[in-house]
mmCIF file of C-alpha atoms in Angstrom:
data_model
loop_
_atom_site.group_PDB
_atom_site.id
_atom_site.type_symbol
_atom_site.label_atom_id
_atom_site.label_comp_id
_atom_site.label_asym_id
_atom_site.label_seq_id
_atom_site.Cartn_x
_atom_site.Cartn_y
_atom_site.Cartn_z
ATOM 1 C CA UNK A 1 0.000 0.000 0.000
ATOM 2 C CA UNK A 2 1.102 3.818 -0.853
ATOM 3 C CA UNK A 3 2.661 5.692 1.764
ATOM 4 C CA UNK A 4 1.596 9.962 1.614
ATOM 5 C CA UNK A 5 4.170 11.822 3.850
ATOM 6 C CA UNK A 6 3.053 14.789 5.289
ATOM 7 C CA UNK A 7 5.442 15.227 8.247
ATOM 8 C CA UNK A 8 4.994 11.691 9.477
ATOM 9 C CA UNK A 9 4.297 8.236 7.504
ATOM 10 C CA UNK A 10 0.567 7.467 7.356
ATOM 11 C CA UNK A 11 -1.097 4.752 5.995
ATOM 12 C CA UNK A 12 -3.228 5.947 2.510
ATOM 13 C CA UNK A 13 -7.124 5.592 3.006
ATOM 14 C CA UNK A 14 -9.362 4.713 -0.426
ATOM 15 C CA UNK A 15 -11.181 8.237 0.568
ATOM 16 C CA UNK A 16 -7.444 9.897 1.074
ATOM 17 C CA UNK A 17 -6.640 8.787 -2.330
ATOM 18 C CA UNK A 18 -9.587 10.233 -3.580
ATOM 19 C CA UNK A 19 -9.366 13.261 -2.167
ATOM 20 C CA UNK A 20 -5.855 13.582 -3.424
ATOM 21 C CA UNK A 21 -6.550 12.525 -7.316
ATOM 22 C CA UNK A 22 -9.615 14.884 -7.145
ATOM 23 C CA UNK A 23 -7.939 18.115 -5.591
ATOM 24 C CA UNK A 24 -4.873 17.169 -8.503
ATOM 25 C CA UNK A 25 -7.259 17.038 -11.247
ATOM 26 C CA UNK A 26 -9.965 19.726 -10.763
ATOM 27 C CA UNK A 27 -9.662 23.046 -12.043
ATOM 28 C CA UNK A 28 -12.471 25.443 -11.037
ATOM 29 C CA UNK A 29 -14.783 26.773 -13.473
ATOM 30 C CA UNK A 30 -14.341 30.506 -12.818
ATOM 31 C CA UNK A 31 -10.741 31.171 -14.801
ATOM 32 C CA UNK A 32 -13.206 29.973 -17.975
ATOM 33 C CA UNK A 33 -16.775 30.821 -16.889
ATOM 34 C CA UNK A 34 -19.120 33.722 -18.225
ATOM 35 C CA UNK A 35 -22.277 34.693 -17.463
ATOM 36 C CA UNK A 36 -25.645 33.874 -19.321
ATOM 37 C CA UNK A 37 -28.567 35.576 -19.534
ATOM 38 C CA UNK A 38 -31.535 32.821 -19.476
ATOM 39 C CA UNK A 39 -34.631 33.030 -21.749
ATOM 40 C CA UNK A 40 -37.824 32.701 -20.400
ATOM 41 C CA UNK A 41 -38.261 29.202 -21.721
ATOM 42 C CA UNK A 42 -34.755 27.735 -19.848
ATOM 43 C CA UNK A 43 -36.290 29.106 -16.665
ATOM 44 C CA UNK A 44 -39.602 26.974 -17.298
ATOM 45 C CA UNK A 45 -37.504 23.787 -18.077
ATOM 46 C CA UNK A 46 -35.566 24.917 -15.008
ATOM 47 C CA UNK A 47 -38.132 25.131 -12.866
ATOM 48 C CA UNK A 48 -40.018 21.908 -14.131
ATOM 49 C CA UNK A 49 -36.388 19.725 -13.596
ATOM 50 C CA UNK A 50 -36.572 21.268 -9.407
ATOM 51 C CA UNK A 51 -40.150 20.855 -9.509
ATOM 52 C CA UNK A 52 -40.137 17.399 -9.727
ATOM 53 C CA UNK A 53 -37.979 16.909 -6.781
ATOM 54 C CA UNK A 54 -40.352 18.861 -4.548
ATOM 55 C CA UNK A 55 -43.074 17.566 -2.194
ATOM 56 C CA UNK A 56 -45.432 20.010 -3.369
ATOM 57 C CA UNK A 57 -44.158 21.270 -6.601
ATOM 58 C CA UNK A 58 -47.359 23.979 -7.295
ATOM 59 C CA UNK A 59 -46.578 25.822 -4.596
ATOM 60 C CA UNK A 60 -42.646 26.770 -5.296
ATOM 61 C CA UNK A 61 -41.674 29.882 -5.712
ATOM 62 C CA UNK A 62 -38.306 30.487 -7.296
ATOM 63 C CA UNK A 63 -35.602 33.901 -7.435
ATOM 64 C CA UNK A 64 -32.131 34.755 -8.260
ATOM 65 C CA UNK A 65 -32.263 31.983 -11.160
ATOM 66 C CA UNK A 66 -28.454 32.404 -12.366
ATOM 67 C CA UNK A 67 -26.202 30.724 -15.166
ATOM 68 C CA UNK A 68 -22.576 30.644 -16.184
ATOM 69 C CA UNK A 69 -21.709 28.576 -19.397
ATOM 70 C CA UNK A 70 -17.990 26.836 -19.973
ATOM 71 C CA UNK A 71 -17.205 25.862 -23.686
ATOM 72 C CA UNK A 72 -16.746 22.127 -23.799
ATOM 73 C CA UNK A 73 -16.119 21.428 -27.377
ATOM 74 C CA UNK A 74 -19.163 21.393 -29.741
ATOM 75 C CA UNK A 75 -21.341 21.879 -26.769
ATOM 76 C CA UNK A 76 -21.459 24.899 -24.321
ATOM 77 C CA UNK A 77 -22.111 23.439 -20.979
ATOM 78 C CA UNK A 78 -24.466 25.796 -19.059
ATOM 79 C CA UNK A 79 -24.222 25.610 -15.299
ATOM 80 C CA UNK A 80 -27.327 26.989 -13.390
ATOM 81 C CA UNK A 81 -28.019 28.283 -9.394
ATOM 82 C CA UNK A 82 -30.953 29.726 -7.818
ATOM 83 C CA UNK A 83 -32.865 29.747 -4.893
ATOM 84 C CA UNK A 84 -36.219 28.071 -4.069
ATOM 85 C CA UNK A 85 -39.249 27.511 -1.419
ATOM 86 C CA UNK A 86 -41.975 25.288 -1.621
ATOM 87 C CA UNK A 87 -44.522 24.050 1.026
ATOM 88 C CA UNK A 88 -43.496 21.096 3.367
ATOM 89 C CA UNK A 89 -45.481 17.886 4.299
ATOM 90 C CA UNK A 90 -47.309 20.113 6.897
ATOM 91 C CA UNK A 91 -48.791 23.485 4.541
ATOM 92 C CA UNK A 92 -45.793 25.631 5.648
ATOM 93 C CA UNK A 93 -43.455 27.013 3.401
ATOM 94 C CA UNK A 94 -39.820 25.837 4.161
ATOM 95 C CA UNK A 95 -37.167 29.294 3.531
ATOM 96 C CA UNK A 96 -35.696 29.766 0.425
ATOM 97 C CA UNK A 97 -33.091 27.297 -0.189
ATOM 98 C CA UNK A 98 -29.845 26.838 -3.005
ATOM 99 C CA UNK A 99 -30.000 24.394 -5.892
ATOM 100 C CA UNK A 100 -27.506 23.712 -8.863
ATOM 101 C CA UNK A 101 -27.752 21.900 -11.980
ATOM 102 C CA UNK A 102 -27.395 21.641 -15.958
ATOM 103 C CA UNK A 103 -28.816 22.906 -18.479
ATOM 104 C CA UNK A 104 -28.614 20.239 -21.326
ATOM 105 C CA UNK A 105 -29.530 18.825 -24.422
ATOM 106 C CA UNK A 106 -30.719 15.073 -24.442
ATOM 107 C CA UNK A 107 -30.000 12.643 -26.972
ATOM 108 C CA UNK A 108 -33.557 13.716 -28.793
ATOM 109 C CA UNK A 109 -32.390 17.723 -29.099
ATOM 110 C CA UNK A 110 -34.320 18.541 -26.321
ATOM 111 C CA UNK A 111 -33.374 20.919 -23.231
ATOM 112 C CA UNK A 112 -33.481 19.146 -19.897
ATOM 113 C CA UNK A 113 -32.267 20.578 -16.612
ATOM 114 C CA UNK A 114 -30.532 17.927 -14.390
ATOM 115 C CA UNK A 115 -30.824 18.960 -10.806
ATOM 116 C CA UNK A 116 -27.393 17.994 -9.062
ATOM 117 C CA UNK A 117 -27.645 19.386 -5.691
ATOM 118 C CA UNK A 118 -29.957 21.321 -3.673
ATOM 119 C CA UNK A 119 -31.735 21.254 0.083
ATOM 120 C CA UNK A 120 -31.227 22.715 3.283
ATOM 121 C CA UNK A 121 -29.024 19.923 4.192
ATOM 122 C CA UNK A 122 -26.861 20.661 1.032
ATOM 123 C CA UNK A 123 -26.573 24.043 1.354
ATOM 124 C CA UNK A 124 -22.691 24.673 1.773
ATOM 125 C CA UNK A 125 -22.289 22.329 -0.928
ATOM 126 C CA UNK A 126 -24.445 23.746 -3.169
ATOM 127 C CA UNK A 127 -22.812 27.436 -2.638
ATOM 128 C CA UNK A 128 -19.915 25.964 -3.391
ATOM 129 C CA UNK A 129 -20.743 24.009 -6.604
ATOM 130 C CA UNK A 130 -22.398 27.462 -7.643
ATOM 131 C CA UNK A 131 -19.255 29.732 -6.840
ATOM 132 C CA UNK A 132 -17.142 27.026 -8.827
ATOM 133 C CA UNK A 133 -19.220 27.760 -11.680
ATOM 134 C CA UNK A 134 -18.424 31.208 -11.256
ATOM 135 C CA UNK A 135 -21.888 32.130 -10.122
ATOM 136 C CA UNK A 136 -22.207 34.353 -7.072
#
């Protein structure tokens, strides 16, 4: 097994390793990111991809709906953050809460947001994900 020295011999963990490969091969988004202006219909397919995550989607309310786009070859990928609040299991509505996600096209052509992280339970990673992007 691989030795890391960092002052004193320690044995390397799977989740050290991976913490090490990922750190060395990341680069943030920001050096490369600009910002986007979204039309009204990305905000709709936006909305509809968080939507379906939420216990009671009619009742969300969304603001601040933000997008940075990266060129990755024949396709710009657009990276999107906002903030939402919806109704819980109980009527009340819950705070306004982070999300991030893609914008994308599917194999058919069409535009399909893919929700990668949102929640209150989420939320330093999701500001995070979102100020990688180079969204603040």
């Amino acid at each position: 097994m691989m030795s890391v020295y960092m002052g004193k011999t320690m044995k390397a963990t799977p989740a050290l390793l991976l913490v090490v490969f990922f750190t060395a091969t990341v680069t943030p988004l920001t050096s490369q990111a600009a910002s986007v202006a979204l039309s009204e219909a990305e905000k709709k397919i936006i909305q509809s991809g968080v939507n379906e995550k939420l216990r009671d989607p009619e009742s969300s309310r969304f603001k601040e709906l933000l997008a940075s786009t990266k060129d990755k070859g024949d396709k710009p990928l657009l990276e999107v953050c906002g903030l939402v609040n919806s109704k819980n299991g109980f009527g009340g509505y819950t705070g306004f809460f982070p999300f991030y996600g893609m914008l994308a096209s599917n194999n058919k052509g069409m535009q399909v947001f893919i929700l990668m992280s949102s929640g209150k339970d989420n939320e330093a990673t999701t500001l995070h994900m979102c100020q990688e992007a180079g969204i603040k």
